[in-house]
Short mmCIF file of C-alpha atoms in Angstrom, two decimals:
data_model
loop_
_atom_site.label_atom_id
_atom_site.label_comp_id
_atom_site.label_asym_id
_atom_site.label_seq_id
_atom_site.Cartn_x
_atom_site.Cartn_y
_atom_site.Cartn_z
CA ALA A 1 -47.27 -40.05 25.83
CA GLN A 2 -44.53 -42.00 27.47
CA THR A 3 -44.80 -43.01 31.13
CA VAL A 4 -42.18 -44.31 33.49
CA THR A 5 -43.08 -46.21 36.59
CA GLN A 6 -40.81 -46.98 39.60
CA SER A 7 -42.86 -49.23 41.94
CA GLN A 8 -40.44 -49.19 44.89
CA PRO A 9 -40.63 -45.86 46.73
CA GLU A 10 -37.88 -46.93 49.14
CA MET A 11 -35.33 -49.70 49.48
CA SER A 12 -32.43 -50.50 51.79
CA VAL A 13 -29.50 -52.69 51.43
CA GLN A 14 -26.57 -53.76 53.58
CA GLU A 15 -23.19 -52.46 52.66
CA ALA A 16 -21.34 -54.87 50.14
CA GLU A 17 -24.56 -56.54 49.20
CA THR A 18 -26.44 -56.36 45.85
CA VAL A 19 -29.68 -54.54 45.22
CA THR A 20 -31.91 -54.34 42.14
CA LEU A 21 -34.15 -51.30 41.47
CA SER A 22 -37.14 -51.84 39.11
CA CYS A 23 -38.40 -49.59 36.38
CA THR A 24 -41.11 -50.17 33.79
CA TYR A 25 -42.07 -47.85 31.00
CA ASP A 26 -44.80 -47.44 28.38
CA THR A 27 -44.11 -46.27 24.87
CA SER A 28 -45.18 -47.05 21.26
CA GLU A 29 -41.87 -46.09 19.94
CA SER A 30 -39.07 -48.49 18.92
CA ASN A 31 -36.07 -46.24 19.11
CA TYR A 32 -35.27 -44.62 22.33
CA TYR A 33 -32.77 -44.20 25.28
CA LEU A 34 -33.27 -45.34 28.88
CA PHE A 35 -31.27 -43.80 31.73
CA TRP A 36 -30.68 -44.25 35.48
CA TYR A 37 -29.87 -41.02 37.26
CA LYS A 38 -28.74 -40.85 40.96
CA GLN A 39 -29.58 -37.80 43.16
CA PRO A 40 -27.72 -37.86 46.53
CA PRO A 41 -28.50 -35.51 49.38
CA SER A 42 -26.59 -32.79 47.62
CA ARG A 43 -29.43 -32.79 45.06
CA GLN A 44 -26.92 -33.00 42.10
CA MET A 45 -28.39 -35.22 39.45
CA ILE A 46 -25.79 -37.64 38.32
CA LEU A 47 -25.90 -39.94 35.25
CA VAL A 48 -25.36 -43.58 36.31
CA ILE A 49 -26.01 -45.49 33.10
CA ARG A 50 -27.52 -45.26 29.65
CA GLN A 51 -29.03 -47.95 27.43
CA GLU A 52 -29.91 -47.57 23.81
CA ALA A 53 -33.08 -49.58 22.90
CA TYR A 54 -31.55 -50.82 19.70
CA LYS A 55 -28.75 -52.64 21.59
CA GLN A 56 -29.51 -56.08 22.85
CA GLN A 57 -26.47 -56.14 25.18
CA ASN A 58 -27.19 -54.81 28.65
CA ALA A 59 -25.09 -51.66 29.62
CA THR A 60 -22.65 -51.88 32.52
CA GLU A 61 -20.65 -49.22 34.36
CA ASN A 62 -18.40 -50.67 37.00
CA ARG A 63 -20.68 -51.83 39.85
CA PHE A 64 -23.74 -50.74 38.05
CA SER A 65 -25.59 -52.83 35.41
CA VAL A 66 -28.96 -52.97 33.85
CA ASN A 67 -31.37 -55.69 32.85
CA PHE A 68 -33.14 -54.30 29.67
CA GLN A 69 -36.15 -56.36 28.57
CA LYS A 70 -37.52 -54.48 25.53
CA ALA A 71 -40.49 -56.69 24.95
CA ALA A 72 -41.54 -56.47 28.58
CA LYS A 73 -40.69 -52.75 28.71
CA SER A 74 -38.64 -53.27 31.80
CA PHE A 75 -35.29 -51.62 32.71
CA SER A 76 -33.98 -52.61 36.10
CA LEU A 77 -30.80 -51.36 37.76
CA LYS A 78 -28.45 -53.72 39.71
CA ILE A 79 -25.88 -52.26 42.16
CA SER A 80 -23.27 -54.69 43.24
CA ASP A 81 -20.98 -54.38 46.29
CA SER A 82 -23.15 -51.42 47.66
CA GLN A 83 -21.29 -48.68 49.21
CA LEU A 84 -22.41 -45.98 51.65
CA GLY A 85 -21.96 -43.41 48.92
CA ASP A 86 -24.62 -45.09 46.88
CA THR A 87 -27.27 -43.80 49.30
CA ALA A 88 -29.47 -41.47 47.02
CA MET A 89 -32.66 -41.16 45.18
CA TYR A 90 -32.53 -43.13 41.86
CA PHE A 91 -34.55 -42.01 38.90
CA CYS A 92 -35.35 -44.01 35.79
CA ALA A 93 -35.84 -41.87 32.72
CA PHE A 94 -36.98 -42.32 29.13
CA MET A 95 -36.08 -40.31 26.09
CA SER A 96 -37.20 -40.73 22.55
CA ILE A 97 -34.55 -40.40 19.78
CA GLY A 98 -35.46 -37.66 17.50
CA GLY A 99 -38.17 -35.08 17.76
CA ASN A 100 -36.35 -33.00 20.40
CA THR A 101 -38.14 -34.70 23.23
CA PRO A 102 -37.27 -34.23 26.86
CA LEU A 103 -36.49 -36.76 29.62
CA VAL A 104 -39.56 -38.41 31.18
CA PHE A 105 -38.81 -39.42 34.70
CA GLY A 106 -40.19 -41.93 37.10
CA LYS A 107 -41.06 -40.87 40.73
CA GLY A 108 -37.78 -42.24 42.02
CA THR A 109 -36.63 -44.98 44.50
CA ARG A 110 -34.99 -43.83 47.67
CA LEU A 111 -32.08 -46.21 48.33
CA SER A 112 -30.40 -46.42 51.74
CA VAL A 113 -27.14 -48.28 52.14
CA ILE A 114 -26.69 -49.54 55.72
CA ALA A 115 -23.35 -50.10 57.30
CA LYS B 1 -14.29 -30.09 31.18
CA ALA B 2 -16.18 -28.18 33.74
CA GLY B 3 -19.74 -29.40 34.48
CA VAL B 4 -23.01 -27.49 34.16
CA THR B 5 -23.18 -24.49 36.51
CA GLN B 6 -26.23 -22.84 37.85
CA THR B 7 -26.55 -19.54 39.74
CA PRO B 8 -27.65 -18.71 42.24
CA ARG B 9 -27.78 -21.88 44.23
CA TYR B 10 -30.46 -20.56 46.66
CA LEU B 11 -33.05 -17.90 46.36
CA ILE B 12 -35.83 -16.69 48.65
CA LYS B 13 -38.50 -14.54 47.16
CA THR B 14 -42.01 -13.34 48.17
CA ARG B 15 -45.22 -13.76 46.30
CA GLY B 16 -45.72 -11.49 43.31
CA GLN B 17 -41.99 -10.90 42.73
CA GLN B 18 -40.08 -12.19 39.70
CA VAL B 19 -36.86 -14.17 39.52
CA THR B 20 -34.20 -15.07 37.01
CA LEU B 21 -32.10 -18.14 37.14
CA SER B 22 -28.98 -18.68 35.13
CA CYS B 23 -27.33 -21.86 33.60
CA SER B 24 -24.01 -22.28 31.83
CA PRO B 25 -23.76 -25.65 29.90
CA ILE B 26 -20.77 -27.78 29.54
CA SER B 27 -18.32 -26.25 27.09
CA GLY B 28 -19.36 -27.23 23.54
CA HIS B 29 -22.91 -28.23 24.47
CA ARG B 30 -25.51 -26.32 22.56
CA SER B 31 -28.74 -27.67 24.01
CA VAL B 32 -30.03 -26.56 27.38
CA SER B 33 -33.13 -27.93 29.07
CA TRP B 34 -34.86 -26.87 32.30
CA TYR B 35 -36.77 -29.10 34.73
CA GLN B 36 -38.70 -28.27 37.86
CA GLN B 37 -38.52 -30.77 40.78
CA THR B 38 -41.07 -30.71 43.54
CA PRO B 39 -41.98 -33.41 46.08
CA GLY B 40 -45.51 -33.68 44.79
CA GLN B 41 -45.06 -33.58 41.00
CA GLY B 42 -41.53 -34.97 40.74
CA LEU B 43 -39.40 -33.91 37.81
CA GLN B 44 -41.30 -31.96 35.07
CA PHE B 45 -39.92 -30.57 31.85
CA LEU B 46 -40.12 -26.80 31.36
CA PHE B 47 -38.41 -25.95 28.10
CA GLU B 48 -35.42 -26.67 25.93
CA TYR B 49 -33.26 -24.28 23.95
CA PHE B 50 -30.89 -25.02 21.02
CA SER B 51 -28.98 -22.31 19.13
CA GLU B 52 -30.94 -19.51 20.97
CA THR B 53 -34.30 -21.01 19.80
CA GLN B 54 -36.85 -22.65 22.01
CA ARG B 55 -37.40 -26.04 20.48
CA ASN B 56 -39.77 -27.65 22.99
CA LYS B 57 -41.89 -26.50 25.85
CA GLY B 58 -43.56 -28.27 28.72
CA ASN B 59 -47.02 -27.70 30.12
CA PHE B 60 -46.30 -24.57 32.34
CA PRO B 61 -48.05 -21.22 32.41
CA GLY B 62 -46.74 -18.25 30.40
CA ARG B 63 -45.24 -16.81 33.74
CA PHE B 64 -42.27 -19.24 33.00
CA SER B 65 -40.06 -18.06 30.24
CA GLY B 66 -36.57 -18.51 29.12
CA ARG B 67 -33.97 -17.55 26.58
CA GLN B 68 -30.53 -18.71 25.41
CA PHE B 69 -27.60 -16.61 24.37
CA SER B 70 -25.11 -17.00 21.54
CA ASN B 71 -22.58 -18.60 24.00
CA SER B 72 -25.27 -21.24 24.83
CA ARG B 73 -25.79 -19.87 28.33
CA SER B 74 -29.47 -19.83 29.35
CA GLU B 75 -31.69 -18.08 31.65
CA MET B 76 -35.20 -18.85 32.87
CA ASN B 77 -37.47 -16.23 34.36
CA VAL B 78 -40.58 -16.58 36.47
CA SER B 79 -42.82 -13.66 36.88
CA THR B 80 -45.53 -13.05 39.49
CA LEU B 81 -44.18 -15.80 41.80
CA GLU B 82 -46.69 -18.11 43.56
CA LEU B 83 -46.15 -20.27 46.58
CA GLY B 84 -46.40 -23.35 44.31
CA ASP B 85 -43.33 -22.19 42.38
CA SER B 86 -41.13 -23.15 45.31
CA ALA B 87 -39.02 -26.01 43.89
CA LEU B 88 -35.57 -27.11 42.79
CA TYR B 89 -34.88 -25.84 39.30
CA LEU B 90 -32.57 -28.11 37.36
CA CYS B 91 -30.73 -27.23 34.19
CA ALA B 92 -29.22 -29.88 31.82
CA SER B 93 -27.11 -29.63 28.82
CA SER B 94 -26.38 -32.06 25.93
CA SER B 95 -24.02 -32.06 23.16
CA LEU B 96 -26.36 -32.85 20.34
CA ALA B 97 -25.61 -31.81 16.80
CA GLY B 98 -28.64 -31.89 14.61
CA PRO B 99 -32.34 -32.46 15.17
CA THR B 100 -31.96 -35.19 17.66
CA THR B 101 -31.02 -35.03 21.39
CA ASP B 102 -28.59 -36.85 23.45
CA THR B 103 -27.62 -37.70 27.04
CA GLN B 104 -28.35 -34.76 29.37
CA TYR B 105 -25.89 -33.76 32.17
CA PHE B 106 -27.35 -31.73 35.01
CA GLY B 107 -26.25 -28.86 37.05
CA PRO B 108 -26.53 -28.62 40.82
CA GLY B 109 -29.80 -26.88 40.72
CA THR B 110 -31.25 -23.67 42.09
CA ARG B 111 -33.42 -23.97 45.10
CA LEU B 112 -36.17 -21.33 44.93
CA THR B 113 -38.25 -20.64 48.00
CA VAL B 114 -41.39 -18.42 47.64
CA LEU B 115 -42.77 -16.94 50.86
#
């Protein structure tokens, strides 16, 4: 079974600074997706970024980028120019491609952006 | 396109009662998944429906059931409620076509409190 580990329960960053959230996962599969979701105090789960394992290029979405290290099974999220609205729980998630498998989530990292 | 909608947003029930939660996916999405989120267990997969058929099921007791209608709307039912069923129930839809799955987009959740 796949597992996802987020080793940082809480982090904080100053507004406009850069922060990196860590995620490692364990799988024997070679083809899968990795995601970062954000859950602000409203509790709405919002997709931040997606990475396909077969792509070597790291995904980017505006101020959000990932560092995907397939051999190391590592998938970190970098947030540049942090904004107060980035304050949220961030979940790393794994999904196999094929086989109708669900998302497997990490425990989350609570990020606070400080003015 | 409108996002995933869930009703009701909040529910308070007492032990032994039953409850039905509803989820309307993004227009054109045919897959609906349900997750339970609690502080202790994190995000756990309940089940997934595609074309009115349950394709995958998590490790939850039979008191948890669901169904999907021809318009892709889904409901989940919890019978004989227990205090431990208090949680945020999240619904997610994806636009897959075929046997594999794709990025899941979440609704705002239903907060269930069991007294």
